[in-house]
XYZ file of C-alpha atoms in Angstrom:
164
model
C -80.527 83.859 -17.318
C -78.544 85.668 -20.007
C -75.347 87.316 -18.813
C -74.987 90.945 -19.897
C -72.319 91.303 -22.603
C -69.547 93.763 -21.691
C -67.321 93.477 -24.749
C -67.461 97.130 -25.733
C -66.962 98.569 -22.255
C -63.645 100.034 -21.139
C -61.140 97.277 -20.420
C -62.941 94.730 -22.578
C -62.774 93.707 -26.209
C -65.183 91.743 -28.390
C -64.562 88.056 -28.966
C -66.155 85.533 -31.226
C -66.474 81.904 -30.296
C -65.676 79.394 -33.022
C -66.154 75.660 -32.714
C -63.201 73.537 -33.799
C -64.323 70.129 -35.031
C -63.163 67.573 -37.570
C -65.520 68.621 -40.354
C -64.233 69.914 -43.678
C -66.327 73.063 -43.364
C -64.924 73.867 -39.913
C -61.989 75.619 -41.576
C -64.451 78.104 -43.103
C -65.640 79.088 -39.611
C -62.053 79.557 -38.410
C -61.301 81.692 -41.475
C -64.363 83.903 -40.958
C -63.748 84.310 -37.214
C -60.087 85.195 -37.737
C -60.836 87.830 -40.358
C -63.666 89.243 -38.252
C -61.348 89.573 -35.243
C -58.840 91.641 -37.192
C -61.479 93.931 -38.700
C -63.416 94.381 -35.454
C -60.343 94.790 -33.269
C -61.424 91.726 -31.353
C -60.187 88.255 -30.675
C -61.177 84.633 -31.152
C -61.989 81.923 -28.637
C -61.649 78.434 -30.125
C -63.708 75.726 -28.476
C -63.166 72.012 -28.936
C -65.845 69.818 -27.409
C -65.001 66.260 -26.466
C -68.012 64.027 -26.071
C -67.162 61.465 -23.408
C -69.743 58.742 -23.017
C -70.589 57.362 -19.593
C -68.103 54.641 -18.856
C -68.797 51.499 -16.876
C -66.758 51.503 -13.640
C -65.170 48.113 -14.378
C -63.661 49.638 -17.513
C -62.392 52.739 -15.731
C -58.792 52.187 -16.837
C -59.852 51.940 -20.464
C -62.077 54.992 -20.030
C -59.132 56.984 -18.653
C -57.007 56.012 -21.650
C -59.818 56.935 -24.052
C -60.268 60.302 -22.322
C -56.532 61.038 -22.459
C -56.477 60.189 -26.171
C -59.515 62.393 -26.815
C -57.869 65.312 -25.015
C -54.665 64.780 -26.984
C -56.652 64.838 -30.226
C -58.482 67.970 -29.052
C -55.205 69.768 -28.401
C -53.871 68.721 -31.808
C -57.037 70.033 -33.501
C -56.725 73.325 -31.627
C -53.045 73.543 -32.624
C -54.019 73.180 -36.288
C -56.869 75.687 -36.035
C -54.733 78.190 -34.102
C -52.019 77.897 -36.724
C -54.606 78.512 -39.430
C -55.951 81.598 -37.614
C -52.438 82.936 -37.172
C -51.711 82.384 -40.861
C -54.910 84.149 -41.947
C -54.907 87.095 -39.586
C -51.744 86.985 -37.435
C -53.751 86.347 -34.272
C -53.310 83.951 -31.392
C -56.733 82.703 -30.296
C -57.733 81.610 -26.829
C -58.218 77.852 -26.568
C -60.869 76.022 -24.579
C -61.509 72.282 -24.302
C -64.772 71.120 -22.792
C -66.354 67.722 -22.278
C -70.033 66.951 -22.655
C -73.043 67.962 -24.690
C -71.996 70.427 -27.435
C -74.925 72.815 -27.055
C -74.634 72.946 -23.268
C -70.883 73.532 -23.462
C -71.196 76.330 -26.039
C -73.782 78.129 -23.917
C -71.693 77.688 -20.769
C -68.556 79.125 -22.397
C -70.574 82.095 -23.688
C -72.204 82.697 -20.301
C -68.834 82.635 -18.510
C -67.071 85.029 -20.899
C -68.900 88.368 -21.040
C -66.778 89.514 -23.995
C -68.085 86.898 -26.447
C -70.393 88.689 -28.893
C -71.081 85.940 -31.424
C -70.825 82.243 -32.176
C -69.401 81.302 -35.581
C -70.227 77.940 -37.174
C -69.905 76.625 -40.716
C -72.477 74.568 -42.576
C -71.701 71.599 -44.789
C -72.940 72.352 -48.309
C -73.458 68.657 -49.126
C -76.658 66.631 -49.210
C -75.898 64.915 -45.884
C -76.955 68.012 -43.946
C -75.361 71.055 -42.331
C -73.097 69.126 -39.940
C -73.224 67.609 -36.475
C -72.924 70.800 -34.407
C -75.574 72.753 -36.322
C -77.893 69.761 -36.327
C -77.429 69.240 -32.578
C -78.142 72.852 -31.668
C -80.870 73.641 -34.210
C -83.609 73.559 -31.586
C -81.702 75.810 -29.173
C -80.420 78.489 -31.551
C -83.367 80.798 -30.866
C -82.439 80.941 -27.184
C -78.690 81.477 -27.576
C -77.336 84.454 -25.592
C -75.440 85.843 -28.622
C -76.006 85.965 -32.391
C -75.059 82.825 -34.307
C -73.246 83.302 -37.614
C -73.387 80.314 -39.969
C -70.795 80.451 -42.731
C -71.648 78.459 -45.879
C -69.049 75.717 -46.182
C -68.518 76.194 -49.893
C -67.362 79.834 -49.720
C -63.830 80.468 -50.919
C -61.250 82.263 -48.836
C -61.646 85.368 -51.011
C -65.415 85.303 -50.539
C -65.034 85.011 -46.775
C -62.510 87.849 -46.764
C -65.026 90.049 -48.590
C -67.707 89.262 -46.005
C -65.733 89.462 -42.797
């Protein structure tokens, strides 16, 4: 079931969801989302997804350490991306960390926040493909509850500014 968007109702404001990952093109998505937020009078929700594999119970202590390290890395990545957004558009984005399947987590965040009006991703321009997030969600994009904006990873900052 798709939750009704309420972002333009009284007391609400539009938000875009941007995925923060370790890809080179991810910065392009942050740039676009930040500029869009300023122009639309909206805000940005930054999502970092940590994929935690099922851990064998006998290795639970190691699994806990690995999870703690992954969450620390996620917070550091969100710090960098938030700093970038603030530098581009003087905004302070919301930050969300989720664990699990990327597509499921993106949809869940969107469903739980009725003010999210779009998902912003960036595509790798290289021959190795568009990137792990876009590849993972390619089959589900037609059923997403909001529009998906894919920013070409080779756009310059000036080009993104002109588009957003």
